[in-house]
Short mmCIF file of C-alpha atoms in Angstrom, two decimals:
data_model
loop_
_atom_site.label_atom_id
_atom_site.label_comp_id
_atom_site.label_asym_id
_atom_site.label_seq_id
_atom_site.Cartn_x
_atom_site.Cartn_y
_atom_site.Cartn_z
CA MET A 1 -144.71 44.63 -33.26
CA SER A 2 -146.93 42.34 -31.20
CA SER A 3 -146.31 43.59 -27.70
CA ILE A 4 -149.33 43.62 -25.36
CA THR A 5 -149.71 46.50 -22.94
CA PHE A 6 -152.18 46.92 -20.07
CA GLU A 7 -152.61 50.48 -18.84
CA LYS A 8 -154.74 50.73 -15.69
CA VAL A 9 -157.03 48.01 -17.04
CA GLU A 10 -159.93 47.07 -14.73
CA LYS A 11 -162.67 44.48 -14.96
CA ASN A 12 -165.91 44.53 -13.00
CA PHE A 13 -168.63 41.90 -12.91
CA GLY A 14 -171.55 43.92 -11.66
CA GLU A 15 -170.38 45.59 -8.45
CA ILE A 16 -167.51 43.12 -7.98
CA ASN A 17 -164.07 44.36 -9.04
CA VAL A 18 -162.18 41.23 -10.08
CA ILE A 19 -159.24 43.02 -11.74
CA PRO A 20 -158.11 46.18 -9.91
CA PRO A 21 -156.09 48.71 -11.96
CA PHE A 22 -153.64 46.46 -13.82
CA ASP A 23 -150.42 47.60 -15.50
CA LEU A 24 -148.17 45.27 -17.47
CA GLU A 25 -146.15 45.22 -20.70
CA ILE A 26 -145.62 41.92 -22.48
CA PHE A 27 -142.77 42.39 -24.91
CA ASP A 28 -142.66 41.41 -28.58
CA GLU A 29 -141.71 37.72 -29.08
CA GLU A 30 -141.87 37.06 -25.33
CA LEU A 31 -143.49 34.03 -23.67
CA VAL A 32 -145.17 35.24 -20.49
CA VAL A 33 -146.96 32.93 -18.08
CA PHE A 34 -149.77 34.12 -15.81
CA VAL A 35 -149.75 31.87 -12.75
CA GLY A 36 -151.77 31.87 -9.56
CA PRO A 37 -154.48 30.01 -7.65
CA SER A 38 -157.94 29.40 -9.05
CA GLY A 39 -159.98 32.61 -9.15
CA CYS A 40 -156.96 34.95 -9.19
CA GLY A 41 -158.01 36.57 -12.50
CA LYS A 42 -155.50 35.01 -14.90
CA SER A 43 -158.08 33.59 -17.35
CA THR A 44 -160.08 36.83 -17.19
CA LEU A 45 -156.95 38.73 -18.28
CA LEU A 46 -156.46 36.31 -21.17
CA ARG A 47 -160.08 36.78 -22.28
CA ILE A 48 -159.59 40.56 -22.09
CA ILE A 49 -156.59 40.30 -24.44
CA CYS A 50 -158.50 38.32 -27.06
CA GLY A 51 -161.66 40.42 -26.73
CA LEU A 52 -163.98 37.86 -25.13
CA GLU A 53 -164.31 40.15 -22.09
CA THR A 54 -164.83 43.89 -22.24
CA ILE A 55 -162.74 46.31 -20.22
CA SER A 56 -164.43 48.28 -17.44
CA ALA A 57 -161.68 50.93 -17.33
CA GLY A 58 -158.21 51.57 -18.71
CA ASP A 59 -156.62 50.79 -22.07
CA LEU A 60 -155.26 47.70 -23.80
CA TYR A 61 -152.76 47.94 -26.65
CA ILE A 62 -151.56 45.27 -29.06
CA GLY A 63 -148.47 46.75 -30.60
CA ASP A 64 -149.18 50.48 -30.80
CA ARG A 65 -152.89 49.96 -31.53
CA ARG A 66 -155.52 50.56 -28.86
CA VAL A 67 -157.90 47.59 -29.07
CA ASN A 68 -160.51 48.31 -26.38
CA ASP A 69 -163.33 48.49 -28.89
CA LEU A 70 -162.10 45.93 -31.42
CA SER A 71 -163.86 42.58 -31.80
CA PRO A 72 -161.89 39.33 -31.32
CA SER A 73 -161.68 38.83 -35.09
CA GLN A 74 -160.08 42.27 -35.53
CA ARG A 75 -157.28 41.69 -33.00
CA ASP A 76 -155.37 39.01 -34.94
CA ILE A 77 -154.97 36.85 -31.83
CA ALA A 78 -155.14 33.04 -31.76
CA MET A 79 -156.32 31.27 -28.62
CA VAL A 80 -155.82 27.64 -27.60
CA PHE A 81 -158.44 26.51 -25.10
CA GLN A 82 -158.32 24.00 -22.27
CA ASP A 83 -160.97 21.80 -23.88
CA TYR A 84 -159.44 22.02 -27.41
CA ALA A 85 -162.70 23.44 -28.93
CA LEU A 86 -162.30 21.43 -32.15
CA TYR A 87 -165.22 20.99 -34.55
CA PRO A 88 -166.23 17.34 -34.02
CA HIS A 89 -167.79 16.87 -37.48
CA MET A 90 -164.68 18.08 -39.32
CA THR A 91 -161.44 16.26 -40.03
CA VAL A 92 -158.18 17.58 -38.63
CA ARG A 93 -157.35 19.19 -41.96
CA GLN A 94 -160.78 20.83 -42.13
CA ASN A 95 -160.38 22.13 -38.58
CA MET A 96 -157.08 23.71 -39.58
CA THR A 97 -158.27 25.17 -42.89
CA PHE A 98 -161.63 26.57 -41.74
CA ALA A 99 -160.41 29.96 -40.47
CA LEU A 100 -158.12 30.40 -43.48
CA GLU A 101 -160.99 29.80 -45.88
CA ILE A 102 -163.06 32.42 -44.06
CA GLN A 103 -160.14 34.84 -44.50
CA GLY A 104 -160.35 34.23 -48.25
CA LEU A 105 -156.87 32.81 -48.72
CA GLY A 106 -156.17 30.83 -51.88
CA GLN A 107 -156.16 27.04 -51.76
CA LYS A 108 -152.45 26.84 -52.56
CA GLU A 109 -151.55 29.11 -49.63
CA ILE A 110 -153.94 27.22 -47.31
CA ASN A 111 -152.43 23.85 -48.23
CA ALA A 112 -148.90 25.16 -47.80
CA ARG A 113 -149.63 26.51 -44.32
CA VAL A 114 -151.45 23.38 -43.14
CA ASP A 115 -148.77 21.03 -44.47
CA ARG A 116 -145.97 23.09 -42.91
CA VAL A 117 -147.62 23.24 -39.49
CA ALA A 118 -148.74 19.60 -39.59
CA ASN A 119 -145.15 18.55 -40.22
CA GLN A 120 -143.89 20.80 -37.45
CA LEU A 121 -146.36 19.32 -34.94
CA GLN A 122 -146.05 15.77 -36.31
CA ILE A 123 -149.78 15.42 -36.96
CA VAL A 124 -149.61 14.59 -40.69
CA PRO A 125 -150.92 11.00 -40.11
CA TYR A 126 -154.04 12.43 -38.43
CA LEU A 127 -155.10 14.98 -41.05
CA GLY A 128 -157.90 12.74 -42.32
CA ARG A 129 -159.24 11.79 -38.88
CA ARG A 130 -161.97 13.43 -36.84
CA PRO A 131 -161.25 14.61 -33.26
CA ARG A 132 -163.01 11.65 -31.63
CA ALA A 133 -160.40 9.33 -33.18
CA LEU A 134 -157.52 11.21 -31.53
CA SER A 135 -155.92 11.00 -28.10
CA GLY A 136 -155.88 13.98 -25.77
CA GLY A 137 -152.33 14.88 -26.71
CA GLN A 138 -153.10 14.62 -30.42
CA ARG A 139 -156.17 16.84 -30.02
CA GLN A 140 -154.12 19.44 -28.20
CA ARG A 141 -151.53 19.49 -30.97
CA VAL A 142 -154.33 19.91 -33.52
CA ALA A 143 -155.72 22.82 -31.50
CA MET A 144 -152.25 24.37 -31.50
CA GLY A 145 -151.94 23.73 -35.24
CA ARG A 146 -155.27 25.39 -35.94
CA ALA A 147 -153.96 28.48 -34.17
CA MET A 148 -150.55 28.39 -35.83
CA VAL A 149 -151.80 28.26 -39.44
CA ARG A 150 -153.41 31.65 -38.94
CA GLU A 151 -149.96 33.18 -38.33
CA PRO A 152 -151.41 35.57 -35.72
CA ARG A 153 -149.67 38.43 -33.96
CA ALA A 154 -149.88 36.59 -30.64
CA PHE A 155 -150.88 33.24 -29.19
CA LEU A 156 -152.94 32.81 -26.02
CA PHE A 157 -153.00 29.50 -24.13
CA ASP A 158 -155.71 28.97 -21.48
CA GLU A 159 -154.53 26.03 -19.32
CA PRO A 160 -154.08 23.83 -22.43
CA LEU A 161 -152.36 20.98 -20.55
CA SER A 162 -154.78 20.47 -17.67
CA ASN A 163 -156.73 17.65 -19.38
CA LEU A 164 -153.62 15.61 -20.24
CA ASP A 165 -152.01 12.82 -18.26
CA ALA A 166 -148.64 13.40 -16.59
CA LYS A 167 -146.42 12.16 -19.43
CA LEU A 168 -148.38 13.98 -22.13
CA ARG A 169 -148.24 17.18 -20.10
CA VAL A 170 -144.45 17.03 -20.19
CA ASP A 171 -144.38 16.16 -23.91
CA VAL A 172 -146.78 18.91 -25.00
CA ARG A 173 -145.12 21.41 -22.66
CA THR A 174 -141.82 20.71 -24.39
CA GLU A 175 -143.48 21.19 -27.79
CA ILE A 176 -144.90 24.57 -26.75
CA LYS A 177 -141.50 25.70 -25.47
CA ALA A 178 -139.86 24.62 -28.73
CA LEU A 179 -142.55 26.42 -30.73
CA SER A 180 -142.02 29.64 -28.83
CA GLN A 181 -138.32 29.51 -29.64
CA SER A 182 -138.83 28.72 -33.33
CA LEU A 183 -141.84 30.93 -34.12
CA ARG A 184 -140.64 33.96 -32.11
CA THR A 185 -144.22 35.15 -31.70
CA THR A 186 -145.60 36.72 -28.55
CA MET A 187 -147.25 34.09 -26.35
CA VAL A 188 -149.28 34.37 -23.15
CA PHE A 189 -149.84 31.16 -21.23
CA VAL A 190 -152.23 30.75 -18.29
CA THR A 191 -151.78 28.01 -15.70
CA HIS A 192 -152.20 27.28 -12.00
CA ASP A 193 -149.28 24.82 -12.24
CA GLN A 194 -146.08 26.51 -11.08
CA VAL A 195 -143.93 23.78 -12.71
CA GLU A 196 -145.39 24.74 -16.10
CA ALA A 197 -144.76 28.39 -15.29
CA MET A 198 -141.12 27.77 -14.37
CA THR A 199 -140.28 25.58 -17.37
CA LEU A 200 -142.10 27.49 -20.11
CA SER A 201 -141.72 31.18 -19.43
CA ASP A 202 -139.37 33.98 -20.32
CA ARG A 203 -141.11 35.87 -17.52
CA ILE A 204 -143.66 34.85 -14.91
CA VAL A 205 -146.49 37.06 -13.65
CA VAL A 206 -147.62 35.79 -10.24
CA LEU A 207 -151.20 36.84 -9.51
CA ASN A 208 -153.42 36.78 -6.44
CA GLU A 209 -156.93 38.27 -6.36
CA GLY A 210 -156.29 40.12 -9.62
CA ILE A 211 -153.18 41.85 -8.27
CA ILE A 212 -149.64 41.28 -9.53
CA GLN A 213 -147.48 39.94 -6.71
CA GLN A 214 -144.28 39.74 -8.74
CA VAL A 215 -143.04 39.83 -12.33
CA GLY A 216 -139.69 38.28 -13.19
CA THR A 217 -137.74 35.50 -14.81
CA PRO A 218 -138.30 32.01 -13.37
CA GLU A 219 -135.01 32.32 -11.52
CA GLU A 220 -135.89 35.70 -10.03
CA VAL A 221 -139.32 34.59 -8.86
CA TYR A 222 -137.96 31.38 -7.33
CA ASP A 223 -134.73 32.68 -5.78
CA THR A 224 -135.80 36.18 -4.74
CA PRO A 225 -139.55 36.09 -4.03
CA ALA A 226 -141.16 39.45 -3.36
CA ASN A 227 -143.34 38.19 -0.54
CA ALA A 228 -144.51 35.11 1.35
CA PHE A 229 -147.32 34.42 -1.13
CA VAL A 230 -144.92 34.15 -4.06
CA ALA A 231 -142.46 32.10 -2.02
CA GLY A 232 -145.15 29.66 -0.94
CA PHE A 233 -146.80 29.38 -4.35
CA MET A 234 -143.70 28.91 -6.48
CA GLY A 235 -141.93 25.63 -5.81
CA SER A 236 -142.94 21.99 -5.55
CA PRO A 237 -143.04 20.99 -2.76
CA SER A 238 -143.71 24.48 -1.48
CA MET A 239 -141.41 26.42 0.81
CA ASN A 240 -141.46 25.52 4.49
CA MET A 241 -142.60 28.46 6.62
CA PHE A 242 -141.58 28.67 10.29
CA GLY A 243 -142.93 31.22 12.75
CA VAL A 244 -139.95 32.83 14.52
CA ARG A 245 -139.23 35.60 17.03
CA ARG A 246 -136.19 37.81 16.79
CA GLU A 247 -133.68 37.76 19.62
CA GLY A 248 -131.04 40.32 18.75
CA ASP A 249 -129.76 39.20 15.36
CA ASP A 250 -130.85 35.60 15.94
CA LEU A 251 -134.19 33.89 15.49
CA ARG A 252 -136.06 31.53 17.83
CA LEU A 253 -138.48 28.88 16.60
CA GLN A 254 -141.75 28.25 18.43
CA ASP A 255 -140.27 25.20 20.16
CA GLY A 256 -137.45 27.35 21.60
CA THR A 257 -134.76 26.33 19.11
CA THR A 258 -132.41 29.21 18.29
CA ILE A 259 -131.33 29.76 14.69
CA ALA A 260 -128.09 31.71 14.71
CA SER A 261 -128.05 34.37 12.00
CA ASP A 262 -125.33 34.85 9.43
CA GLY A 263 -124.69 38.34 8.06
CA ARG A 264 -127.41 38.05 5.42
CA ILE A 265 -130.18 37.12 7.87
CA ALA A 266 -128.91 39.67 10.39
CA ARG A 267 -129.12 42.44 7.78
CA ALA A 268 -132.67 41.38 6.97
CA VAL A 269 -133.65 41.37 10.66
CA ALA A 270 -132.21 44.86 11.00
CA THR A 271 -134.57 46.23 8.33
CA THR A 272 -137.70 45.66 10.43
CA GLY A 273 -138.85 46.65 13.87
CA ALA A 274 -141.16 43.64 14.07
CA THR A 275 -140.54 40.94 16.66
CA ASP A 276 -142.57 38.16 15.03
CA LEU A 277 -141.32 37.04 11.63
CA ILE A 278 -141.53 34.08 9.25
CA LEU A 279 -138.49 32.07 8.21
CA GLY A 280 -138.89 30.41 4.80
CA VAL A 281 -136.74 27.43 3.81
CA ARG A 282 -137.18 25.39 0.63
CA PRO A 283 -137.06 21.59 1.02
CA GLU A 284 -133.78 21.36 -0.90
CA HIS A 285 -132.15 23.85 1.49
CA LEU A 286 -132.48 21.54 4.50
CA SER A 287 -129.60 19.07 4.71
CA VAL A 288 -128.66 16.19 6.98
CA CYS A 289 -125.59 17.02 9.05
CA SER A 290 -123.77 16.06 12.24
CA SER A 291 -125.55 16.64 15.55
CA GLU A 292 -123.04 19.34 16.46
CA ASP A 293 -123.84 21.38 13.31
CA ALA A 294 -127.61 20.87 13.36
CA ASP A 295 -130.17 23.64 13.70
CA VAL A 296 -132.94 21.16 14.50
CA ALA A 297 -133.42 17.43 15.03
CA VAL A 298 -136.64 16.01 13.60
CA ASP A 299 -138.51 12.70 13.53
CA ILE A 300 -139.33 11.54 10.00
CA LEU A 301 -143.07 10.87 9.60
CA VAL A 302 -143.39 10.03 5.89
CA VAL A 303 -140.81 9.04 3.27
CA GLU A 304 -141.60 9.55 -0.45
CA PRO A 305 -138.94 8.11 -2.80
CA LEU A 306 -138.91 9.92 -6.17
CA GLY A 307 -135.88 8.23 -7.70
CA SER A 308 -133.69 11.29 -8.23
CA ASP A 309 -134.34 12.42 -4.66
CA THR A 310 -136.42 11.57 -1.59
CA LEU A 311 -138.99 13.74 0.21
CA CYS A 312 -139.14 13.39 3.98
CA SER A 313 -142.01 14.89 5.98
CA PHE A 314 -141.69 15.92 9.62
CA GLU A 315 -143.32 18.28 12.11
CA LEU A 316 -141.66 21.40 13.42
CA GLY A 317 -143.44 24.11 15.36
CA ASN A 318 -146.74 22.24 14.97
CA LYS A 319 -146.44 22.44 11.16
CA ARG A 320 -145.88 19.70 8.61
CA CYS A 321 -142.63 20.38 6.75
CA ILE A 322 -140.65 18.66 3.98
CA ALA A 323 -136.95 18.12 3.36
CA ARG A 324 -135.58 17.00 -0.01
CA MET A 325 -132.78 14.47 0.51
CA ASP A 326 -130.25 12.43 -1.42
CA PRO A 327 -131.82 8.96 -1.93
CA GLU A 328 -128.49 7.37 -1.02
CA LEU A 329 -129.14 8.40 2.58
CA ARG A 330 -132.04 5.90 2.56
CA PRO A 331 -134.08 7.65 5.28
CA LYS A 332 -136.81 5.64 6.97
CA THR A 333 -140.02 6.54 8.76
CA GLY A 334 -139.24 7.00 12.46
CA ASP A 335 -135.62 8.04 11.92
CA ARG A 336 -134.46 11.04 13.94
CA LEU A 337 -132.32 13.22 11.74
CA PRO A 338 -130.25 16.34 12.49
CA LEU A 339 -130.91 19.04 9.88
CA ARG A 340 -129.12 22.24 9.03
CA ILE A 341 -130.65 25.26 7.28
CA ASN A 342 -128.77 26.75 4.33
CA ARG A 343 -128.77 30.35 5.52
CA LYS A 344 -127.57 31.65 2.14
CA ARG A 345 -130.79 30.39 0.56
CA ALA A 346 -133.29 30.90 3.41
CA HIS A 347 -135.71 33.85 3.38
CA LEU A 348 -137.20 36.05 6.06
CA PHE A 349 -140.71 37.50 5.73
CA GLU A 350 -142.79 39.98 7.67
CA ALA A 351 -145.56 38.20 9.59
CA ASN A 352 -148.41 40.33 8.25
CA ASP A 353 -150.83 40.28 5.32
CA ALA A 354 -148.26 41.79 2.94
CA GLY A 355 -145.62 39.25 3.96
CA ARG A 356 -142.81 41.33 2.42
CA CYS A 357 -139.61 39.38 1.87
CA LEU A 358 -136.84 41.04 3.86
CA THR A 359 -133.97 39.00 2.46
CA SER A 360 -134.90 39.69 -1.18
CA SER A 361 -135.21 43.42 -0.50
CA THR A 362 -131.76 43.51 1.13
CA GLY A 363 -130.05 41.90 -1.83
CA GLY A 364 -129.96 38.40 -0.38
#
């Protein structure tokens, strides 16, 4: 068993509490991604798991073993760092064998592990090179290989793709996903990139200021966000947020436009006594329609062709918003387009610090 369990774990730096009481179970063979903005505590949690940070309160278990007082070397955890952390004076093979030699494994076993992992990661041609002779993607695969040969109970990844260019990020991300499916070892991955979180994870843990905002599958976090923070953070481009006031079951935008509610939105409105609310609509849930069916008509300010789709920016309620459109529509800057909101996919949030999602909580 290589589950990882936090029970009321806290972390203080001096008088500053950066991780309030934290409870989470990461299941055996699961790939969990910690995602959130810079400074939200995700890397601190990773360092707590591997033993590089001590716990101020609470208990941490790996499997059924309490590890609060165990050193990193006693936890049987392998960590892949953002900056690779390879030994520059050693060859790739030496980097991969070093920890195994310290463990006292025989040369035959060491060679078998290194050769197997090198083949799996396609780094056999680089085994005789030093890190400076490798590209960023090759170095990252070596760093992963060095972790894999140890055959640890769990892998930890601390933003390992952030130093790679766009294409390499996609390639290495795919390799990590494939590894998680073939190795079936518990993995915890830290990133601020929500695309990485969505594509890699079995479950996502969305963090803000050391507090869990939501835990769920990528589909759950994206389609049924717990609050406005999660809704705004998950998704690229992010969800459009409109300030609205309730009028009966309907909603009125700041410019006076009325958005007629369907049953789902009406049920959500009925769950709150608040007058001021926030309507959240993802860019792909705004569609061009006839003038008669439109909720709003907007003037396109910026057009960004992406090939598979086109992003169009506009202002509504003094806020810059984005609609994702079919490129065959060939929108142009300055066009005035009628748009309709997909009410089955829109979300309604409380307009307060908690920003609770009313549509998710009513089964929408």
